[in-house]
Coordinates of C-alpha atoms and ligand atoms in Angstrom, one line a residue:
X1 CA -38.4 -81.2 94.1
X2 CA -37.5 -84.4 91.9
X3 CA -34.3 -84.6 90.6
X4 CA -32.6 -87.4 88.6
X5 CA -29.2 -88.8 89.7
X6 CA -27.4 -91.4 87.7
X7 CA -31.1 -92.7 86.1
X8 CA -32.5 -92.9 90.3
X9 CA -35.1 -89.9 90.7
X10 CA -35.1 -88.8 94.3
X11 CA -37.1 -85.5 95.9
X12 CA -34.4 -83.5 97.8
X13 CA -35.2 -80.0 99.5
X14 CA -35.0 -76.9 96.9
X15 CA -32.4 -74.5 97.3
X16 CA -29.8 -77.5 97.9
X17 CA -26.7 -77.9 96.2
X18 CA -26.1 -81.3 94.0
X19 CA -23.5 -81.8 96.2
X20 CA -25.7 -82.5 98.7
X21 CA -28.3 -83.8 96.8
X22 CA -26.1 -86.6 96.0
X23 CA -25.0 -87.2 99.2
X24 CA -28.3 -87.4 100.4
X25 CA -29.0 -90.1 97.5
X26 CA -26.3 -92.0 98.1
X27 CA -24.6 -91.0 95.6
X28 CA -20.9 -90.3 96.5
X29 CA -19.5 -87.3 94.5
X30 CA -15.2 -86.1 95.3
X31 CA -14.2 -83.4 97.5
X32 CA -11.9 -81.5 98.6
X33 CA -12.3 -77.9 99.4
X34 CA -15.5 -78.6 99.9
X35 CA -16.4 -77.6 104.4
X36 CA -19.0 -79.2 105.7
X37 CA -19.6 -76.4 108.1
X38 CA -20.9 -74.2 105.0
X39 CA -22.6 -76.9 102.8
X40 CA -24.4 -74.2 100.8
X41 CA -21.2 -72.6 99.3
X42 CA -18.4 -73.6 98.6
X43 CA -16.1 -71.2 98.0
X44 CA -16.5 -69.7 101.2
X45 CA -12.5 -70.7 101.9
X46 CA -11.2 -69.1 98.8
X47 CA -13.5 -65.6 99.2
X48 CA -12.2 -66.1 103.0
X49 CA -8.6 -65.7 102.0
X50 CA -9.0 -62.5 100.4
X51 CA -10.9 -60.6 102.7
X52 CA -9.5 -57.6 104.6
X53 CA -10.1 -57.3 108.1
X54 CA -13.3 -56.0 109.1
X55 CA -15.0 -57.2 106.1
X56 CA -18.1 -59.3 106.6
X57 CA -16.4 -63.1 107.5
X58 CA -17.8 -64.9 104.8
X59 CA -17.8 -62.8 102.0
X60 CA -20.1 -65.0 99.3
X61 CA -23.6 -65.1 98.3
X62 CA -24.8 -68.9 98.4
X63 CA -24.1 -70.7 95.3
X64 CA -26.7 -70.4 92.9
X65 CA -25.7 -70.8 89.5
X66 CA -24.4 -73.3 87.3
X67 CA -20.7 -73.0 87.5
X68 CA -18.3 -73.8 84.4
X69 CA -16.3 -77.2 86.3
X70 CA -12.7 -75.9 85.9
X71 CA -13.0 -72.4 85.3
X72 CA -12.5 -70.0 88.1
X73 CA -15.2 -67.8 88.9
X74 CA -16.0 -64.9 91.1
X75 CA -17.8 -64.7 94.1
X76 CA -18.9 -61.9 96.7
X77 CA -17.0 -59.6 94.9
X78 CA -13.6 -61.5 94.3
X79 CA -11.5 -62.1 92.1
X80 CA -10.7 -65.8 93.3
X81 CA -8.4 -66.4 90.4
X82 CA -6.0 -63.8 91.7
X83 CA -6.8 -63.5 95.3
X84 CA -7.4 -67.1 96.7
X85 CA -7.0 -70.9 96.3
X86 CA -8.6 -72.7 93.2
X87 CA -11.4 -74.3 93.6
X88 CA -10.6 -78.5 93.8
X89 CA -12.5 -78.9 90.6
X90 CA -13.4 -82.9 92.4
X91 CA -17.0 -82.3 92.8
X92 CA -17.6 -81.9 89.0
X93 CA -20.4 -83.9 87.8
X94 CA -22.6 -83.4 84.2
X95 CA -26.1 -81.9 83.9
X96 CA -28.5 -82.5 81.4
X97 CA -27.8 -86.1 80.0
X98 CA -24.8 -87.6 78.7
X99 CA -24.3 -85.0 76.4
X100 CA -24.8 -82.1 78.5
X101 CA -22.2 -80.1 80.7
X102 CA -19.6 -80.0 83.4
X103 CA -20.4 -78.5 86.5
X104 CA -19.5 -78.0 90.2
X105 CA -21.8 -80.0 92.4
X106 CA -20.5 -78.0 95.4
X107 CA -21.6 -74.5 93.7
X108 CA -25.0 -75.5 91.7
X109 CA -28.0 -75.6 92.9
X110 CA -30.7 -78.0 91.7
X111 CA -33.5 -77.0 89.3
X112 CA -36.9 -79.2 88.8
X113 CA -36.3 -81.9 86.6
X114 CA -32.3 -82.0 86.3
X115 CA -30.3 -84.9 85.4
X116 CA -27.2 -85.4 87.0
X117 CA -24.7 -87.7 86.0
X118 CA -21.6 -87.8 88.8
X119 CA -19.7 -90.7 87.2
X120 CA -18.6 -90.8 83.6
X121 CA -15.2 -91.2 81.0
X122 CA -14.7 -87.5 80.9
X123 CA -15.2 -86.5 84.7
X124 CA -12.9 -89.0 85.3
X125 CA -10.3 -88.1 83.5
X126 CA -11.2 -84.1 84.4
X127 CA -10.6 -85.4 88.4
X128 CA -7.4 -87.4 87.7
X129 CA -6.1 -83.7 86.0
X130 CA -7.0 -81.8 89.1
X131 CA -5.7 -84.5 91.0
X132 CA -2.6 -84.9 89.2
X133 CA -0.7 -81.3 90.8
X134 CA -1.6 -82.2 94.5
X135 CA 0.3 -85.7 94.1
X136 CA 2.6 -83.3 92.4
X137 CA 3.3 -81.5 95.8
X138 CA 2.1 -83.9 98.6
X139 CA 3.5 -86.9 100.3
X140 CA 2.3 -89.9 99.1
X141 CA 3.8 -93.0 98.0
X142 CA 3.2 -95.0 101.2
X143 CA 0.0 -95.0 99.8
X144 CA 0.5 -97.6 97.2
X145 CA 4.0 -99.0 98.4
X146 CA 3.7 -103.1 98.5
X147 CA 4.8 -103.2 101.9
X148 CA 2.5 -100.7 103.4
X149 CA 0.8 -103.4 105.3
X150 CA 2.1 -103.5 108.9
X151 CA 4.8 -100.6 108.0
X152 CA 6.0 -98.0 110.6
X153 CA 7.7 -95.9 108.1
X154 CA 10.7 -95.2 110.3
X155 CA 12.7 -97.4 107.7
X156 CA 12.3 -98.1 104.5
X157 CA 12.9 -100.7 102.6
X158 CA 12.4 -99.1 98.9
X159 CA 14.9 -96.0 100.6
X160 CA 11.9 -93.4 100.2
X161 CA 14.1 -90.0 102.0
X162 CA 11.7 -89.7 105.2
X163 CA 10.4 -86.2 104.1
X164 CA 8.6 -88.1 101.1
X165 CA 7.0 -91.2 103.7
X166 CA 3.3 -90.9 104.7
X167 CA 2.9 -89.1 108.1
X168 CA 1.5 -90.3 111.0
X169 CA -2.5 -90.2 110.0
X170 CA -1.3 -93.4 107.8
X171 CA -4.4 -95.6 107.1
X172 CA -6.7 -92.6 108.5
X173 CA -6.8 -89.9 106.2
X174 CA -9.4 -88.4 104.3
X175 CA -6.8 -87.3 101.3
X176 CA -5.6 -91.5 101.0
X177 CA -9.2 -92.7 100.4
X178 CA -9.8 -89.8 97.8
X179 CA -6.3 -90.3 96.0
X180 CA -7.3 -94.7 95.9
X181 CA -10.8 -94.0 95.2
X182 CA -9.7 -91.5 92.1
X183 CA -7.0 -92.9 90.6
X184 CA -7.5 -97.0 91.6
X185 CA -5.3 -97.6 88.8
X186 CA -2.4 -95.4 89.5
X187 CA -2.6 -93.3 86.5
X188 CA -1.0 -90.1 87.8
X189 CA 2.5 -91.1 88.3
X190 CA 3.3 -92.1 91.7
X191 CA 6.9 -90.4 92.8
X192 CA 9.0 -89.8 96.0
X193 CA 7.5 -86.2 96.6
X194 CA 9.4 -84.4 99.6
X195 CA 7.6 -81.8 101.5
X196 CA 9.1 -80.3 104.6
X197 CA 8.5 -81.6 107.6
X198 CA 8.8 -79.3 110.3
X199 CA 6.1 -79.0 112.7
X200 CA 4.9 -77.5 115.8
X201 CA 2.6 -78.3 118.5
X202 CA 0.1 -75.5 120.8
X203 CA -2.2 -77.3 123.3
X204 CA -3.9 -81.0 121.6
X205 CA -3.3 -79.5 117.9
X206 CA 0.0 -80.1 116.1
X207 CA 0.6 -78.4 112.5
X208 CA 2.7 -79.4 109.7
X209 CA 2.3 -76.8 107.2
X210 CA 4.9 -78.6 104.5
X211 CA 1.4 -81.7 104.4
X212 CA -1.2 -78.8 103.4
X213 CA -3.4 -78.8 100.4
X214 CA -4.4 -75.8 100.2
X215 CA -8.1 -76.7 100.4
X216 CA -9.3 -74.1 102.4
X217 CA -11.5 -75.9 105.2
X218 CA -9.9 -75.0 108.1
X219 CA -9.5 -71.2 107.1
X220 CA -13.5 -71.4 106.1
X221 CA -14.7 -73.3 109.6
X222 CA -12.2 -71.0 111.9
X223 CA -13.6 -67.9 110.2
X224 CA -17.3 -68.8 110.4
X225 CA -17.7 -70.9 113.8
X226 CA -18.6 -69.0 116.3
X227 CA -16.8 -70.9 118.6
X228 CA -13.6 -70.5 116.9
X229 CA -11.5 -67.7 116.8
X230 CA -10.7 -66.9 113.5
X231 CA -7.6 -67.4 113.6
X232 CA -6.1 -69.1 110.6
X233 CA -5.6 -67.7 107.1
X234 CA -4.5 -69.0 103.7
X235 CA -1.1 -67.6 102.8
X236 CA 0.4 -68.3 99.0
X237 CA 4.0 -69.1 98.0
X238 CA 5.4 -69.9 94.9
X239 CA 1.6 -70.5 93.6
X240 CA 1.1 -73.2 96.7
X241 CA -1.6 -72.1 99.3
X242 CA -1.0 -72.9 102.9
X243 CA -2.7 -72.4 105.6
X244 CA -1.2 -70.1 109.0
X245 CA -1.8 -69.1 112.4
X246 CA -2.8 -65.1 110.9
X247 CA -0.1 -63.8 113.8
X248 CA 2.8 -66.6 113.8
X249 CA 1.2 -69.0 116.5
X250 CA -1.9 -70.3 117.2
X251 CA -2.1 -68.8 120.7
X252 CA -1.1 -65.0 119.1
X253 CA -4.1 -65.7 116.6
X254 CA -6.6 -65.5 118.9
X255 CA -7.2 -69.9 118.7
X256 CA -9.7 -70.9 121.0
X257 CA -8.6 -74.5 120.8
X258 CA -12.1 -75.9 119.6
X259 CA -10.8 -78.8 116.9
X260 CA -12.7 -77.6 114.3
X261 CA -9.4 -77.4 112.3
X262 CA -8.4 -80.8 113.1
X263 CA -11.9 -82.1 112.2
X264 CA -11.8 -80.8 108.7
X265 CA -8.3 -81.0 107.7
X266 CA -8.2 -84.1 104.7
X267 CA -4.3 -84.3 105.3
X268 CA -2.0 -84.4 107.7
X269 CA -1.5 -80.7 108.4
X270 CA -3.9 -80.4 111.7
X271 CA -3.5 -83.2 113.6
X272 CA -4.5 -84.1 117.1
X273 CA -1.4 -86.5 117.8
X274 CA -1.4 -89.4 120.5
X275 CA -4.0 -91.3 122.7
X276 CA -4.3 -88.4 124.4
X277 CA -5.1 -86.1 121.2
X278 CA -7.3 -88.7 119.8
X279 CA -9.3 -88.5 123.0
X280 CA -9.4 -85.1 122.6
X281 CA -10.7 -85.1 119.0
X282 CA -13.3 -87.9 119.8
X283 CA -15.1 -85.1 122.2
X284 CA -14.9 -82.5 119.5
X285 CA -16.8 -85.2 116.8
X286 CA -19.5 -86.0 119.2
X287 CA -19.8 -81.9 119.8
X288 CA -19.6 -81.1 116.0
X289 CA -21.1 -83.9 114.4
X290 CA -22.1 -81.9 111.2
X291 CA -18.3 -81.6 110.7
X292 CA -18.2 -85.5 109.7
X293 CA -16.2 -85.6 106.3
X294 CA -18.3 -87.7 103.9
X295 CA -15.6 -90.2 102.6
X296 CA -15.2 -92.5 99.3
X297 CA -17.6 -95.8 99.4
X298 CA -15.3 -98.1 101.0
X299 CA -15.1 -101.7 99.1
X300 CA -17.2 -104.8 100.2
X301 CA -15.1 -107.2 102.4
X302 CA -15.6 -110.6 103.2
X303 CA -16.9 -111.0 107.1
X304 CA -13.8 -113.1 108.4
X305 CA -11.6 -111.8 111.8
X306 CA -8.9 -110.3 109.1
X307 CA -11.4 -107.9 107.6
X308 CA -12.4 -107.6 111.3
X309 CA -9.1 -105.5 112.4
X310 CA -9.8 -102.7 109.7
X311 CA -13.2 -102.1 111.2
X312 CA -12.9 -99.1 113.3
X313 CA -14.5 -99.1 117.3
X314 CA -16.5 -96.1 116.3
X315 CA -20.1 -95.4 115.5
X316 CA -21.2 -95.8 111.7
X317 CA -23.6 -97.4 109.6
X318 CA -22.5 -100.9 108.2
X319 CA -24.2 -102.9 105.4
X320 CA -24.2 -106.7 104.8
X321 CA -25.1 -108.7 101.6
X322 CA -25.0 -112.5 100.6
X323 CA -22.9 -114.3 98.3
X324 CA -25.1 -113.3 95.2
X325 CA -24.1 -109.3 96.0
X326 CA -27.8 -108.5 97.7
X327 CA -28.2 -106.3 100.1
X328 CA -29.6 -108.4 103.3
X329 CA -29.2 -105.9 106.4
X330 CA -28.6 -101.9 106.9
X331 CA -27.6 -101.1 110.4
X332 CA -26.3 -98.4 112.5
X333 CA -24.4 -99.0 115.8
X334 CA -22.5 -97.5 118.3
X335 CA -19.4 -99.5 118.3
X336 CA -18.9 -100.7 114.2
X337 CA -15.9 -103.1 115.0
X338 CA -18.1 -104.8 117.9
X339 CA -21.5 -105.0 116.2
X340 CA -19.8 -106.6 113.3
X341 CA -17.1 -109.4 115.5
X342 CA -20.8 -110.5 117.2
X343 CA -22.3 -110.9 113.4
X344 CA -19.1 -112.8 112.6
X345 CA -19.4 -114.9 115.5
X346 CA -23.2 -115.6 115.3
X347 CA -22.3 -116.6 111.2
X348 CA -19.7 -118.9 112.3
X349 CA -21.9 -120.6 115.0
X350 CA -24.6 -120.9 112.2
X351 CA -22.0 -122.4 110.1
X352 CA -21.2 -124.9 112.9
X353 CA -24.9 -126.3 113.1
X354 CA -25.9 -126.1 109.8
X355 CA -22.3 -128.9 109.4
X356 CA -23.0 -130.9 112.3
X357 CA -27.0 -131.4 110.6
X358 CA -25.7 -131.4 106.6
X359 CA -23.1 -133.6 107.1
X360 CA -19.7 -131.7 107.3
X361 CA -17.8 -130.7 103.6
X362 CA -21.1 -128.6 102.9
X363 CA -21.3 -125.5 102.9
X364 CA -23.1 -124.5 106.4
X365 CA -24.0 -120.3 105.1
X366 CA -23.4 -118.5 102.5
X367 CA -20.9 -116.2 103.3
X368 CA -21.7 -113.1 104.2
X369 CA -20.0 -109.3 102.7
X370 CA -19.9 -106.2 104.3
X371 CA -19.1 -102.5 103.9
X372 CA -18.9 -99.8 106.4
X373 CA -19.0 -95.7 107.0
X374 CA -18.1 -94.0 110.4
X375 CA -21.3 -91.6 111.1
X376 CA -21.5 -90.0 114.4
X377 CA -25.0 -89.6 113.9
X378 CA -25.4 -93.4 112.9
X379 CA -29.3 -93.8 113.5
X380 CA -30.4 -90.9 111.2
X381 CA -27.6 -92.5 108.5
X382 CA -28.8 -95.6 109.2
X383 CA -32.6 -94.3 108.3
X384 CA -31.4 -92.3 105.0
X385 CA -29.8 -95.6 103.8
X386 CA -33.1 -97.7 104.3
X387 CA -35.0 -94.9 102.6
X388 CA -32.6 -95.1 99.8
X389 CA -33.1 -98.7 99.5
X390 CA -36.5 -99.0 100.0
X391 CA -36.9 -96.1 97.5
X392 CA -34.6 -98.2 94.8
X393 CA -36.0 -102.0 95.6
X394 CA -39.9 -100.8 96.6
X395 CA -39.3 -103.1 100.5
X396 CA -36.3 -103.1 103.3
X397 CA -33.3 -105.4 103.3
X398 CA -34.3 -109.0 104.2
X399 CA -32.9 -108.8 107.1
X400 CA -34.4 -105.5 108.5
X401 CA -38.3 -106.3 107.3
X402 CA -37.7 -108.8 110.4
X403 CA -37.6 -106.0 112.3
X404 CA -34.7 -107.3 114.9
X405 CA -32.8 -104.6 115.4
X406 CA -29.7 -106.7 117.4
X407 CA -27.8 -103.4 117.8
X408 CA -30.1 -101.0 118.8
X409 CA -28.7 -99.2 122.0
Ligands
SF4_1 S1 -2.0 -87.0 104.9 FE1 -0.2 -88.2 105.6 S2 -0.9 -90.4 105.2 FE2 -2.3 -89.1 104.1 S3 -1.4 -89.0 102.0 FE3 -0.6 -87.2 103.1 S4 1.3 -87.8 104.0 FE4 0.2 -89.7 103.4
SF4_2 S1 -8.8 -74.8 117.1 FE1 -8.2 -72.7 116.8 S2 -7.4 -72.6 114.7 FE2 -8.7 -74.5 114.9 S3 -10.7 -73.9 114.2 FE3 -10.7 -73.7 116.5 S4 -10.1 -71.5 116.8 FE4 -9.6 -72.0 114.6
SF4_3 S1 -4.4 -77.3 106.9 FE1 -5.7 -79.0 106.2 S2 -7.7 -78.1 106.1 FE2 -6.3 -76.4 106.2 S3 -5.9 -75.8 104.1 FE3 -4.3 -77.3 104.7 S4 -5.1 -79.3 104.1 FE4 -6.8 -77.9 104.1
FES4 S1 -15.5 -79.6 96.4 FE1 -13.9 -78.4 95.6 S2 -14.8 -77.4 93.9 FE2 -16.4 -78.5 94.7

């Protein structure tokens, strides 16, 4: 089926959400309560928190219709409203042209010959409101604090109390990248929220309830998995959804310590602490690789060693482009940090011989830019992305119609 997103027509499958139509474009629309172990509905976590034990586990027909962005609706027979979390309201997007309306990508399905728009005025400003009472309640102004470079937030210099500092996923988490990519200009006031910060720790998985969201993803993944053991619910307090262990601990729940929670959690709720616990998660990623949170585009950076350090040793797709801002190579590798130091090095070599034949005081290269995503599944990520291009440009990247792949493994 052809679809149109932001003016680029693609085919995507029918019966698939704009959500994923989008992310299958390239296309990167917000998220939050969004699971990626039910990508056909989303509300799956909100219909989860209202049902009654014994009831069928998810509860809600696939999304199908065009939802009203903002307005709660009902699904499976709930009242959502009343019974469960909101829906994020992130995902909203427009159908129809620039005049048409505001809907959930997460909970409308394409039709032939729609027209999606995910970036304008208007569903910016409708995603810094629903952003606006999460900032409200979460910790969060290590996130844009000056001397957040290099910081270990045990003291501060600014006097932040400790129950307002950024917790240990610092840097890492999935709710950071959404909060700079929404709001790069800081328009939702940016205050010394406290949370508590009490926190417990069963087997690899450590909680902190007082860092939770309220999206729903865990709740929705331990519920559905069968390898999990449903054993977390959504509990309300003073209008604030958390999520709980359903009897007290994790253990009394029934938890069958898969990770599942860890992997979907945005915040710093479900954590997987230490070496140990990162070791942990790394062999719960690479067993539930559909579980990959898709994140905000990250900006191009300049290949030099102090771009270098942010790079991640994890598999992922990165992309490189000259000094004009073309795209000259799409590539997926097992090791993002090392595929990209052995570019750098080979561009600074080039550099070298290009001086000692030019004369030096020219430049040797142009300099090269890149931009990165952590994908477990890197070579089918790697293939969607050269699709994409080749779809957009009619060829491949200069440097892949060579056809050296250096970091094939
Ligand atoms: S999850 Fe942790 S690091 Fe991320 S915004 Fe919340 S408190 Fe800060
Ligand atoms: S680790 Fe436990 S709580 Fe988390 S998803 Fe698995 S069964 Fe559920
Ligand atoms: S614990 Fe994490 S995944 Fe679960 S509802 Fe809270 S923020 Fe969302
Ligand atoms: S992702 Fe939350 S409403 Fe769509």
């Amino acid at each position: 089926m052809r679809i149109s997103i932001d003016g680029m027509v693609v085919q995507v499958p029918p019966g698939t959400t704009i959500l994923r139509a989008c992310d299958l474009a390239g296309h990167y629309v917000p998220r939050l309560c969004y699971c990626p172990s039910m990508p056909s509905c989303s509300r799956c976590a909100h219909a989860v928190a209202a049902l009654t034990e014994g009831s069928d586990r998810c509860g809600t027909s696939p999304a199908s219709e065009s939802t009203p962005a903002g307005e709660s609706t009902s699904a499976g027979g709930t009242d959502q409203a009343a019974s469960g979390p909101r829906e994020c309201g992130l995902c909203v997007v427009r159908v129809g042209g620039t005049a048409g309306s505001a809907v959930l990508a997460c909970a409308t399905t394409v039709q032939p010959g729609l027209e999606v728009i995910t970036d304008d005025a208007e569903l910016r400003s409708a995603r810094l409101e629903r952003l606006a009472p999460l900032l409200a309640r979460h910790p969060h102004v290590c996130l844009s604090c000056p001397d957040r470079e290099g910081c270990a937030r045990d003291e501060c210099r600014f006097d932040v109390p400790v129950e307002a500092r950024c917790c240990e996923e610092f840097g890492h988490c999935e709710f950071g990248r959404l909060v700079a990519y929404l709001d790069p200009e800081e328009k939702v006031a940016r205050r010394a929220v406290g949370a508590p910060r009490a926190s417990s720790q069963e087997g690899r998985i450590r909680r902190e309830p007082g860092l939770c969201l309220g999206c729903g993803r865990c709740v929705a993944v331990c519920s559905s998995s069968p390898d999990a053991g449903d054993a977390l619910e959504m509990c309300e307090e003073g209008g604030w959804w958390t999520a709980w262990p359903r009897r007290g601990s994790l253990r009394a729940s029934g938890c069958s310590f898969c990770g599942q929670c860890v992997l979907v959690c945005p915040a710093g709720a479900i954590t997987a602490p230490g070496p140990e616990g990162r070791e942990w998660l790394e062999r719960r990623r690479k067993q539930y690789p559909h579980l990959a949170p898709v994140l905000p585009p990250q900006p191009w950076l300049l290949l030099d060693q102090a771009s270098l350090a942010v790079v991640p040793s994890e598999p992922g797709v990165f992309q490189l482009a000259d000094a004009e801002g073309a795209v000259v190579r799409i590539a997926g590798c097992a090791d993002l940090r090392r595929a990209l130091a052995q570019l750098h090095a080979e561009c600074r070599l080039d550099a070298v011989r290009a001086e000692d034949a030019e004369g030096a005081g020219r430049p040797g290269v142009s300099r090269l830019w890149f931009r990165f995503e952590v994908a477990p599944l890197y070579t089918e990520r790697e293939t969607e992305l050269l699709a994409l291009y080749a779809q957009e440009h009619g060829r491949l990247p200069r440097d892949n119609d060579l056809g050296d792949d250096l970091f094939e493994e």
